[in-house]
Amino acid sequence: MSTEEGGYAAAAAQRLRLTGICRQLGKIAEQIGDTGAESLVSDILDRMDTDAFYVMVVGDFKRGKSTFVNALLGAQVLPVKAVPATAVITEVKFGDAPAAQLWKEDAVSPESVAPERLVELITVNNKAHDQRNPYVKAEVIWPLELCRNNVVLVDSPGLNDHESRDEITLGYLRKADAVIFLQHAIAPMSMDETQFLSSYLEAYDPFFVFTYFDAIDDHERGEVTAAARHRITALRGEERDEGRFFFVDGKTALRARIAGDTAAYDSSGVAALESALERYLATERHKVKVLAPARALRGLARELDRNIPHELAMLDSRTGELERRWESAQQPLRELQAQARQITMDVDNQTRMLQERVENLLGGFLAAVADEAPVVAGDVPLTTKLGMNPLKLKERVEQVAGEIAAGTAKRIEEKVAQWVSGSLEPVIVQDLEKLAERLNAELGSFEARLDQLRVDLTGVTGAAAAGERQQEPPLARFLAGVGGFVLGGVAGGMVGAQFGVKEALRALLPTMAIAMVWLFTPFGLPTLIAGLVIQGIVQSNMAGGRLETKMREAVGREMATQIRLEAPKQARSAAKSFTNETMRPLTESINSGLSSRIEELTRSVATAQETREQGAEAVGRRRSELEQLDQQVRRTGEDLDDLVDELVRL
């Protein structure tokens, strides 16, 4: 068995083991009568069954993306031409028999097609370049081992070919868990590719794949590979992308797979990349996707383990004693409920304050950067010359105005990306760290009062696993226990459950940048600016050697005006998107956790009272059942501790 196969086997075994533990805890929760815990188990099982891992192939048009994916498939399935070919997002999923489906926008269900028809149906219409494809997504079902463990391989339309296809690719990038960034080995890291890496892939650790390596002479390959690595490490640091550079010959790989020529496939470089992907998917991917539910289940097991001794004690209390204690507990219980509401309100208030802070800072920066637009427009390099032919003046003016507007927008986008990572990110990190500290204090106080209320009701102190639980901060216990399943993103970062806060923000801040993509890319604001400038130029009949200068001035002024007008709306939209995707799940999880803890206390008292009313025989049966469940929960908790330790060491 190969290392990769062994990794997959171990990952599959751990996932199966975790699923078994999850189902066992669900049965225990059902027997105890804890509906909140049952609901959490159901959510985790659904997520483990359906939570796909998206590996997206991106790059400029004509970089060999579809050829590369075809090489992995071992067949000519996706369109490949000497001109831009892929028009829609294509998802490759595992299946024993090859099949294909096509989705139209707003369609309830897809159309099934033969895989060999995909080339015909999803190829770019180069005779009508502006025409959108009638389909928005293709799905290919294929017996590709790489995708067997719920992995989805995504082929995307090439960037910088057409605005509509850029929109498709950049919009879908939000879903990507991992990225394969394809470039041409002869001319890697162009200005567009450098800008794309800096602006949109900062959150990822991409696999950098350089295609057409066969076109480079053997004696030049060392220099080419060194130059490509240097351009990326200069942007991202020497160690960050170690082991992520691959130089491949996609066409040879495809022909070799079709012919069954293993030696040729190995020599193409694609085999080494495929092995690296398999190792990644069997370890890092597996760790990310399984560690979060494992920790959530461990939190659940600890909550169940701590509740059972209290219910046992209530069964054994003297006649009338439980009722008297419960009556005395009503005022402390109301105070606990009020504290829970106050904590939820505090989180809501902190979320609103963070959203306003992001909106104000971003809006202010956009307004300030607008002042730089005229200077930037004056320095944009041009490939089109105006010339002196009056018959072609309008056409050339359109081309030049478009170049100036697009170049200005790209430079401004780079400034925004640098500001987000250099200025906005530290502010958000600081605010989140303060919020985490405050929440830990408030939730710690809530848990202490809840524990005291349990002790007052039952007389039981030091419930099982309580000491062990203290190793985790209160916020971590709320997010990993019956309170919810929000261990990724900003919530996970805040409690150190998976990443640090700064690491979590690497995945969150690009979401805010992509939310503004229409404004700062050639298919948004620049198109508007170019149109306005062209209209003014043509109407004024300007000509002569200063025409280009006038156009630059006009583009700069119009760009500055439009950015100032749009800045408040864009800042508000981006800030709202940021909080909705990061802070709202945190608030909902904490609110759920607070409510479920109070509900569980109330349920256990009601169950104990009902059982006691049924007589000594019912009490004996329930006591025996709870004692058995307590042993099962302890064993399950130990299994989860072992599994989490194994995952952390991966």
XYZ file of C-alpha atoms in Angstrom:
650
model
C 0.000 0.000 0.000
C 1.359 3.448 -0.958
C 1.774 6.295 1.513
C -1.179 8.082 -0.084
C -3.387 4.988 0.050
C -2.383 4.452 3.659
C -3.264 8.066 4.432
C -6.672 7.715 2.836
C -7.289 4.418 4.653
C -6.395 6.002 7.995
C -8.545 9.058 7.248
C -11.502 6.886 6.224
C -11.105 4.777 9.373
C -11.046 7.859 11.605
C -14.074 9.342 9.872
C -15.957 6.033 10.259
C -14.903 5.839 13.899
C -16.128 9.370 14.544
C -19.437 8.656 12.816
C -19.922 5.632 15.069
C -19.181 7.689 18.185
C -21.576 10.353 16.956
C -24.429 7.870 16.506
C -23.710 6.355 19.921
C -23.892 9.760 21.602
C -27.148 10.410 19.757
C -28.668 7.264 21.245
C -27.421 8.213 24.716
C -28.904 11.712 24.373
C -32.204 10.184 23.246
C -32.307 7.845 26.269
C -31.490 10.694 28.621
C -34.155 12.844 26.941
C -31.776 15.674 25.980
C -33.366 16.965 22.746
C -30.773 19.722 22.358
C -27.960 17.165 22.324
C -29.927 14.996 19.880
C -30.276 17.970 17.534
C -26.544 18.693 17.676
C -25.689 15.069 16.887
C -28.055 15.168 13.917
C -26.443 18.383 12.636
C -22.948 16.931 12.929
C -23.928 13.709 11.151
C -25.499 15.712 8.306
C -22.402 17.856 7.995
C -20.047 14.888 7.990
C -22.139 13.211 5.287
C -22.526 16.260 3.036
C -19.695 18.664 3.790
C -17.691 18.497 0.581
C -14.143 19.798 0.250
C -13.715 22.030 -2.807
C -10.361 22.081 -4.618
C -10.533 24.843 -7.240
C -8.289 25.099 -10.312
C -7.768 28.780 -11.218
C -5.592 30.817 -13.550
C -5.614 33.128 -16.557
C -7.190 31.912 -19.805
C -5.115 29.496 -21.888
C -3.014 28.226 -18.993
C -3.977 24.572 -19.498
C -6.483 24.210 -16.638
C -8.886 21.929 -18.496
C -6.022 19.887 -19.971
C -4.699 19.382 -16.445
C -8.108 18.246 -15.132
C -8.537 15.965 -18.164
C -5.149 14.411 -17.356
C -6.396 13.571 -13.863
C -9.584 12.118 -15.340
C -7.653 10.165 -17.946
C -9.991 11.231 -20.744
C -10.818 14.209 -22.976
C -13.903 15.285 -21.008
C -13.541 19.075 -20.608
C -13.141 21.449 -23.561
C -9.599 22.232 -24.689
C -8.863 24.569 -27.629
C -6.188 26.923 -28.911
C -8.539 29.774 -27.917
C -10.348 30.341 -24.565
C -12.579 27.287 -24.110
C -14.195 26.802 -20.684
C -17.308 28.953 -20.251
C -18.792 27.654 -16.975
C -17.750 26.273 -13.613
C -17.300 22.497 -13.802
C -17.406 20.332 -10.673
C -15.858 16.858 -10.765
C -17.293 14.454 -8.175
C -16.705 10.798 -7.477
C -18.932 8.118 -8.961
C -18.433 4.543 -10.097
C -19.846 5.228 -13.564
C -19.075 8.340 -15.695
C -21.991 10.785 -16.030
C -22.591 14.507 -16.506
C -25.225 17.082 -15.579
C -25.751 20.693 -16.631
C -27.442 23.388 -14.555
C -29.231 26.441 -15.911
C -29.696 29.505 -13.734
C -32.678 29.158 -11.355
C -33.257 25.572 -12.514
C -34.831 23.243 -9.948
C -32.987 20.224 -11.325
C -30.116 19.659 -13.773
C -30.167 18.229 -17.277
C -28.436 14.871 -17.665
C -26.115 14.695 -20.675
C -23.559 12.251 -21.983
C -20.051 13.221 -20.763
C -18.784 13.291 -24.355
C -21.225 16.154 -25.100
C -19.712 18.520 -22.510
C -17.127 19.865 -24.957
C -19.963 20.843 -27.286
C -22.167 22.388 -24.583
C -19.846 24.326 -22.254
C -17.246 25.661 -24.701
C -16.808 29.420 -25.101
C -18.536 30.755 -28.222
C -15.595 32.654 -29.692
C -17.748 33.975 -32.537
C -20.021 35.681 -30.014
C -17.501 36.367 -27.252
C -19.876 38.505 -25.153
C -22.662 35.933 -25.174
C -23.234 34.129 -21.880
C -23.425 30.360 -21.907
C -26.984 29.154 -21.180
C -25.591 26.928 -18.422
C -24.119 28.148 -15.139
C -22.535 24.912 -13.892
C -21.536 21.493 -15.132
C -21.146 18.421 -12.917
C -18.975 15.520 -13.996
C -19.339 12.213 -12.161
C -16.159 10.176 -12.599
C -14.307 7.283 -10.912
C -11.468 9.623 -9.872
C -9.853 8.363 -6.659
C -8.801 11.890 -5.765
C -12.487 12.749 -5.298
C -13.605 9.557 -3.561
C -13.681 11.038 -0.046
C -16.224 13.788 -0.717
C -13.701 15.954 -2.581
C -14.980 18.180 -5.403
C -12.429 19.205 -8.045
C -13.477 22.471 -9.708
C -12.371 23.643 -13.164
C -13.008 27.371 -13.663
C -13.218 29.723 -16.654
C -9.953 31.507 -17.379
C -9.398 34.911 -15.802
C -8.792 38.102 -17.781
C -10.557 36.801 -20.888
C -14.046 38.226 -20.430
C -15.814 40.075 -17.646
C -18.726 37.636 -17.256
C -16.389 34.664 -16.857
C -14.211 36.606 -14.415
C -17.347 37.186 -12.337
C -18.102 33.454 -12.347
C -14.619 32.457 -11.200
C -14.171 35.143 -8.542
C -17.654 34.572 -7.153
C -17.085 30.816 -6.856
C -13.714 31.336 -5.171
C -15.587 31.968 -1.906
C -16.512 28.271 -1.744
C -12.989 26.974 -2.328
C -11.234 25.131 0.512
C -8.006 24.689 -1.466
C -6.642 26.213 -4.673
C -4.498 24.970 -7.562
C -3.076 28.067 -9.281
C -1.998 27.311 -12.864
C 0.456 29.537 -14.731
C 2.508 29.320 -17.932
C 6.048 28.164 -17.134
C 7.535 30.364 -19.864
C 6.095 33.581 -18.422
C 5.013 32.983 -14.807
C 3.616 35.586 -12.418
C 2.476 38.207 -14.904
C 1.194 41.517 -13.525
C -2.375 40.171 -13.557
C -1.341 36.915 -11.860
C 0.670 38.760 -9.223
C -2.271 41.010 -8.482
C -4.658 38.035 -8.321
C -2.361 36.170 -5.918
C -2.025 39.202 -3.646
C -5.685 40.209 -3.677
C -7.587 36.932 -3.736
C -5.332 34.061 -2.636
C -3.822 35.482 0.539
C -6.187 33.253 2.524
C -4.924 30.100 0.822
C -1.765 28.066 0.565
C -2.146 27.220 -3.126
C -0.505 24.478 -5.129
C 1.460 26.484 -7.717
C 1.418 24.584 -11.007
C 3.444 25.761 -14.008
C 2.239 24.236 -17.263
C 3.825 23.827 -20.712
C 7.110 22.905 -19.035
C 7.847 20.707 -22.056
C 8.305 23.867 -24.159
C 11.403 24.835 -22.164
C 14.797 23.449 -23.158
C 16.423 21.171 -20.618
C 19.387 23.483 -20.028
C 17.047 26.389 -19.178
C 14.715 24.564 -16.811
C 16.712 25.189 -13.651
C 16.775 28.923 -14.283
C 13.047 28.988 -15.115
C 12.003 27.091 -11.990
C 14.216 29.244 -9.773
C 12.789 32.450 -11.269
C 9.178 31.287 -10.797
C 9.795 30.350 -7.164
C 11.548 33.632 -6.469
C 8.662 35.726 -7.790
C 6.248 33.995 -5.422
C 8.479 33.806 -2.353
C 9.244 37.506 -2.774
C 5.522 38.142 -2.263
C 4.693 35.528 0.361
C 7.925 34.648 2.163
C 10.465 31.858 1.803
C 8.825 29.130 3.907
C 5.082 29.587 3.467
C 4.689 27.660 0.184
C 7.454 25.103 0.612
C 6.654 21.910 -1.298
C 3.844 23.541 -3.291
C 5.663 24.187 -6.638
C 5.081 21.823 -9.571
C 6.256 22.081 -13.181
C 4.173 19.896 -15.480
C 3.441 18.866 -19.055
C -0.351 18.517 -19.134
C -0.672 17.315 -22.720
C 1.830 14.504 -22.228
C 0.079 13.539 -18.983
C -3.296 13.360 -20.731
C -1.977 11.274 -23.618
C -0.159 8.984 -21.172
C -3.278 8.413 -19.064
C -5.360 7.614 -22.133
C -2.675 5.213 -23.396
C -2.056 3.688 -19.966
C 1.621 4.706 -20.123
C 2.579 4.956 -16.441
C 6.201 5.937 -17.116
C 5.189 8.851 -19.355
C 2.590 9.987 -16.833
C 5.200 9.965 -14.063
C 7.654 11.956 -16.188
C 4.994 14.599 -17.004
C 5.107 15.961 -13.449
C 1.342 15.581 -12.994
C 1.789 12.297 -11.106
C 3.901 14.044 -8.449
C 1.287 16.771 -8.100
C -1.499 14.209 -7.815
C 0.418 12.409 -5.049
C 0.938 15.696 -3.195
C -2.771 16.475 -3.479
C -3.649 13.035 -2.154
C -1.316 13.495 0.823
C -2.851 16.887 1.514
C -6.410 15.590 1.238
C -5.640 12.594 3.443
C -3.988 14.672 6.182
C -4.521 18.445 6.290
C -7.934 18.303 4.624
C -8.995 15.407 6.804
C -7.746 17.195 9.900
C -9.657 20.384 9.096
C -12.910 18.599 8.298
C -12.902 15.985 11.083
C -11.242 17.805 13.984
C -14.063 20.347 14.333
C -16.892 17.782 14.696
C -14.685 15.632 16.951
C -14.180 18.554 19.311
C -17.869 19.407 19.198
C -18.755 15.820 20.126
C -16.186 15.823 22.918
C -17.833 18.925 24.344
C -21.202 17.225 24.097
C -19.931 14.073 25.834
C -18.569 16.147 28.700
C -21.881 17.954 29.121
C -23.794 14.660 29.208
C -21.257 13.197 31.628
C -21.660 16.112 33.967
C -25.490 16.100 33.885
C -26.105 12.413 34.638
C -24.791 12.457 38.253
C -27.126 15.362 39.058
C -30.173 13.505 37.728
C -29.161 10.393 39.717
C -28.929 12.472 42.871
C -32.393 13.944 42.262
C -33.832 10.421 41.951
C -32.341 9.543 45.343
C -33.494 12.676 47.183
C -35.925 12.370 50.076
C -39.660 12.708 49.484
C -40.603 16.354 49.029
C -36.989 17.537 49.189
C -36.571 17.896 45.406
C -39.818 19.841 45.102
C -38.794 22.239 47.880
C -35.365 22.761 46.363
C -36.843 23.330 42.911
C -39.246 25.923 44.266
C -36.361 27.712 45.977
C -34.400 27.611 42.733
C -36.970 29.586 40.740
C -35.591 33.034 41.587
C -31.933 32.046 40.883
C -33.193 30.399 37.671
C -34.905 33.639 36.559
C -31.728 35.556 37.323
C -29.762 33.021 35.254
C -32.169 33.474 32.344
C -31.795 37.250 32.614
C -28.002 36.881 32.592
C -28.242 34.718 29.452
C -30.324 37.392 27.717
C -27.838 40.058 28.759
C -24.885 38.067 27.372
C -26.687 37.644 24.050
C -27.466 41.376 23.943
C -23.821 42.177 24.703
C -22.639 40.005 21.818
C -25.176 41.663 19.508
C -23.994 45.097 20.604
C -20.343 44.172 20.142
C -21.155 42.812 16.672
C -22.888 46.060 15.682
C -19.966 48.083 17.003
C -17.508 45.945 15.029
C -19.594 46.307 11.874
C -19.752 50.095 12.302
C -16.018 50.223 12.950
C -15.240 48.260 9.777
C -17.707 50.359 7.774
C -16.270 53.674 9.000
C -12.659 52.656 8.490
C -13.299 51.185 5.058
C -15.485 54.074 3.935
C -12.870 56.573 5.050
C -10.106 54.729 3.243
C -12.102 54.444 0.008
C -12.844 58.164 0.103
C -9.146 58.880 0.667
C -7.924 56.516 -2.035
C -10.280 58.215 -4.501
C -8.005 61.269 -4.332
C -5.183 59.146 -5.736
C -7.126 58.079 -8.849
C -5.972 61.002 -11.060
C -2.303 60.359 -10.241
C -2.693 56.616 -10.818
C -4.494 57.187 -14.121
C -1.616 59.357 -15.277
C 0.879 56.513 -14.816
C -1.052 53.573 -16.327
C 1.008 51.953 -19.142
C -0.841 51.616 -22.470
C -0.556 49.060 -25.245
C -2.891 50.897 -27.655
C -1.804 54.067 -29.481
C -4.324 56.688 -30.550
C -2.752 57.350 -33.941
C -3.695 60.159 -36.314
C -6.284 58.449 -38.524
C -9.576 60.359 -37.909
C -11.599 57.412 -39.248
C -10.324 55.177 -36.451
C -10.225 57.815 -33.721
C -13.434 56.757 -31.977
C -12.385 53.091 -31.958
C -8.926 53.923 -30.606
C -10.382 56.297 -28.008
C -12.618 53.497 -26.745
C -9.667 51.126 -26.459
C -7.392 53.643 -24.733
C -10.080 54.843 -22.320
C -10.832 51.246 -21.403
C -7.140 50.507 -20.773
C -6.688 53.599 -18.620
C -9.828 52.853 -16.584
C -8.994 49.165 -16.126
C -5.373 49.876 -15.204
C -6.409 52.545 -12.711
C -8.948 50.212 -11.128
C -6.383 47.446 -10.747
C -3.875 49.748 -9.083
C -6.548 50.998 -6.689
C -7.639 47.430 -5.972
C -4.050 46.604 -5.027
C -4.025 49.574 -2.651
C -7.278 48.371 -1.051
C -5.908 44.830 -0.628
C -2.711 46.140 0.984
C -4.675 48.384 3.310
C -7.031 45.559 4.355
C -4.139 43.271 5.327
C -1.843 45.972 6.709
C -4.256 48.313 8.498
C -7.754 46.875 8.849
C -6.754 43.353 9.880
C -4.782 44.403 13.008
C -7.745 46.489 14.180
C -10.174 43.586 13.776
C -7.769 41.174 15.477
C -7.492 43.485 18.464
C -11.281 43.914 18.704
C -11.893 40.168 18.458
C -9.316 39.379 21.121
C -11.001 41.866 23.458
C -14.400 40.366 22.673
C -13.128 36.833 23.347
C -11.710 37.942 26.705
C -14.996 39.597 27.650
C -17.065 36.596 26.569
C -14.878 34.187 28.514
C -15.491 36.242 31.648
C -19.265 36.496 31.100
C -19.731 32.852 30.135
C -17.504 31.755 33.024
C -19.742 33.655 35.427
C -22.851 32.093 33.865
C -21.455 28.569 34.191
C -20.397 29.162 37.805
C -23.930 30.279 38.730
C -25.444 27.336 36.826
C -23.118 24.903 38.622
C -24.103 26.386 41.975
C -27.774 26.015 41.086
C -27.205 22.330 40.255
C -25.420 21.835 43.571
C -28.294 23.538 45.430
C -30.747 21.173 43.739
C -28.802 17.933 44.142
C -26.021 18.371 46.656
C -23.582 16.861 44.124
C -20.286 18.712 43.755
C -17.375 18.107 41.366
C -19.421 16.432 38.621
C -17.532 14.127 36.260
C -15.095 15.713 33.838
C -15.484 19.146 35.422
C -11.788 19.448 36.185
C -10.844 18.328 32.713
C -13.250 20.816 31.192
C -11.558 23.660 32.996
C -8.596 23.208 30.671
C -10.724 24.872 28.000
C -11.955 28.485 28.257
C -15.734 28.913 28.686
C -16.171 30.230 25.130
C -14.556 27.097 23.711
C -16.911 24.904 25.742
C -19.958 26.793 24.516
C -18.917 26.546 20.880
C -17.881 22.887 21.139
C -20.662 21.606 23.354
C -24.428 21.556 23.120
C -24.330 25.231 22.248
C -23.466 24.725 18.614
C -21.012 23.727 15.983
C -19.091 26.861 15.071
C -15.482 25.802 15.409
C -14.310 27.207 12.095
C -13.887 30.786 10.986
C -13.703 33.610 13.450
C -15.318 31.648 16.299
C -12.716 28.911 16.098
C -9.986 31.491 15.888
C -11.183 33.379 18.928
C -11.054 30.342 21.200
C -7.993 28.718 19.693
C -10.043 25.684 18.719
C -8.469 25.344 15.321
C -6.486 28.432 14.349
C -5.341 31.643 15.947
C -7.400 34.784 15.393
C -4.991 36.035 12.743
C -5.113 32.723 10.913
C -8.914 32.784 10.983
C -8.934 36.276 9.502
C -6.837 35.099 6.572
C -9.957 33.256 5.439
C -12.388 36.036 6.327
C -10.926 39.289 5.068
C -10.714 38.222 1.402
C -14.459 37.621 1.601
C -14.857 41.323 2.239
C -12.561 42.170 -0.673
C -14.434 39.863 -3.043
C -17.713 41.453 -1.937
C -16.468 44.697 -3.551
C -15.176 43.006 -6.677
C -17.540 44.688 -9.135
C -16.224 48.086 -8.148
C -12.521 47.392 -8.495
C -12.231 45.137 -11.530
C -12.384 45.751 -15.291
C -15.969 44.487 -15.516
C -17.398 46.954 -13.002
C -16.583 50.591 -12.438
C -13.948 50.846 -15.251
C -16.557 50.013 -17.889
C -18.747 52.836 -16.595
C -15.840 55.273 -16.434
C -14.644 54.445 -19.928
C -18.145 54.983 -21.311
C -18.486 58.387 -19.670
C -15.058 59.526 -20.836
C -15.562 58.314 -24.399
C -18.807 60.214 -24.627
C -17.107 63.423 -23.487
C -14.117 62.956 -25.781
C -16.220 62.317 -28.889
C -18.598 65.178 -28.187
C -15.774 67.677 -27.634
C -13.889 66.628 -30.783
C -10.572 66.793 -28.968
C -7.532 65.851 -31.032
C -3.811 66.369 -31.191
C -0.846 65.329 -29.102
C -2.516 66.155 -25.793
C -5.501 63.882 -26.355
C -4.055 61.017 -24.318
C -3.212 63.370 -21.458
C -6.735 64.761 -21.511
C -8.125 61.249 -21.442
C -6.003 60.294 -18.454
C -7.161 63.404 -16.624
C -10.792 62.706 -17.498
C -10.570 59.052 -16.391
C -8.866 60.035 -13.129
C -11.470 62.686 -12.320
C -14.409 60.427 -13.159
C -12.896 57.501 -11.278
C -12.387 59.664 -8.182
C -15.953 60.987 -8.368
C -17.540 57.561 -8.727
C -15.464 55.993 -5.941
C -16.438 58.809 -3.577
C -20.106 58.339 -4.495
C -19.947 54.566 -4.047
C -17.665 54.474 -0.991
C -20.404 54.633 1.693
C -22.553 51.980 0.026
C -19.626 49.666 -0.679
C -18.231 50.037 2.842
C -21.654 49.314 4.363
C -22.189 46.265 2.152
C -18.728 44.836 2.837
C -18.975 45.397 6.601
C -22.430 43.797 6.719
C -21.215 40.816 4.727
C -18.238 40.476 7.064
C -20.335 40.386 10.241
C -23.078 38.197 8.744
C -20.577 35.551 7.707
C -18.428 35.673 10.837
C -20.098 37.157 13.901
C -23.725 36.121 13.429
C -22.981 32.385 13.683
C -21.027 33.096 16.865
C -23.970 34.983 18.378
C -26.440 32.259 17.411
C -24.212 29.553 18.866
C -23.755 31.321 22.191
C -27.476 32.041 22.439
C -28.232 28.387 21.686
C -25.679 27.233 24.270
C -27.086 29.418 27.019
C -30.655 28.330 26.320
C -29.828 24.638 26.054
C -28.016 24.566 29.399
C -31.005 26.078 31.189
C -33.444 23.823 29.309
C -31.411 20.738 30.202
C -31.496 21.627 33.894
C -35.257 22.102 33.734
C -35.705 18.840 31.800
C -33.656 16.762 34.223
C -35.673 18.051 37.209
C -38.977 17.364 35.433
C -37.836 13.846 34.448
C -36.722 13.047 38.000
C -40.038 14.284 39.444
C -42.069 12.293 36.912
C -40.067 9.121 37.552
C -40.415 9.444 41.327
C -44.177 9.847 40.966
C -44.277 6.484 39.155
C -42.943 4.666 42.215
C -39.870 2.841 43.487
C -39.768 0.344 40.630
C -39.624 3.138 38.010
C -36.926 4.912 40.027
C -34.862 1.720 40.125
C -35.163 1.194 36.357
C -34.229 4.808 35.630
C -31.290 4.695 38.047
C -29.939 1.538 36.406
C -30.385 3.083 32.954
C -28.584 6.290 33.937
C -25.699 4.388 35.550
C -25.193 2.380 32.347
C -25.417 5.542 30.249
C -22.884 7.222 32.525
C -20.390 4.434 31.865
C -21.044 4.625 28.108
C -20.542 8.396 28.082
C -17.251 8.061 29.959
C -15.950 5.457 27.501
C -17.131 7.566 24.572
C -15.430 10.632 25.997
C -12.166 8.720 26.353
C -12.451 7.533 22.729
C -13.011 11.122 21.593
C -10.028 12.368 23.611
C -7.850 9.750 21.905
C -9.216 10.614 18.452
C -8.737 14.364 18.924
C -5.154 13.764 20.076
C -4.512 11.650 16.956
C -5.944 14.370 14.690
C -3.948 17.138 16.360
C -0.731 15.159 15.798
C -1.399 14.734 12.037
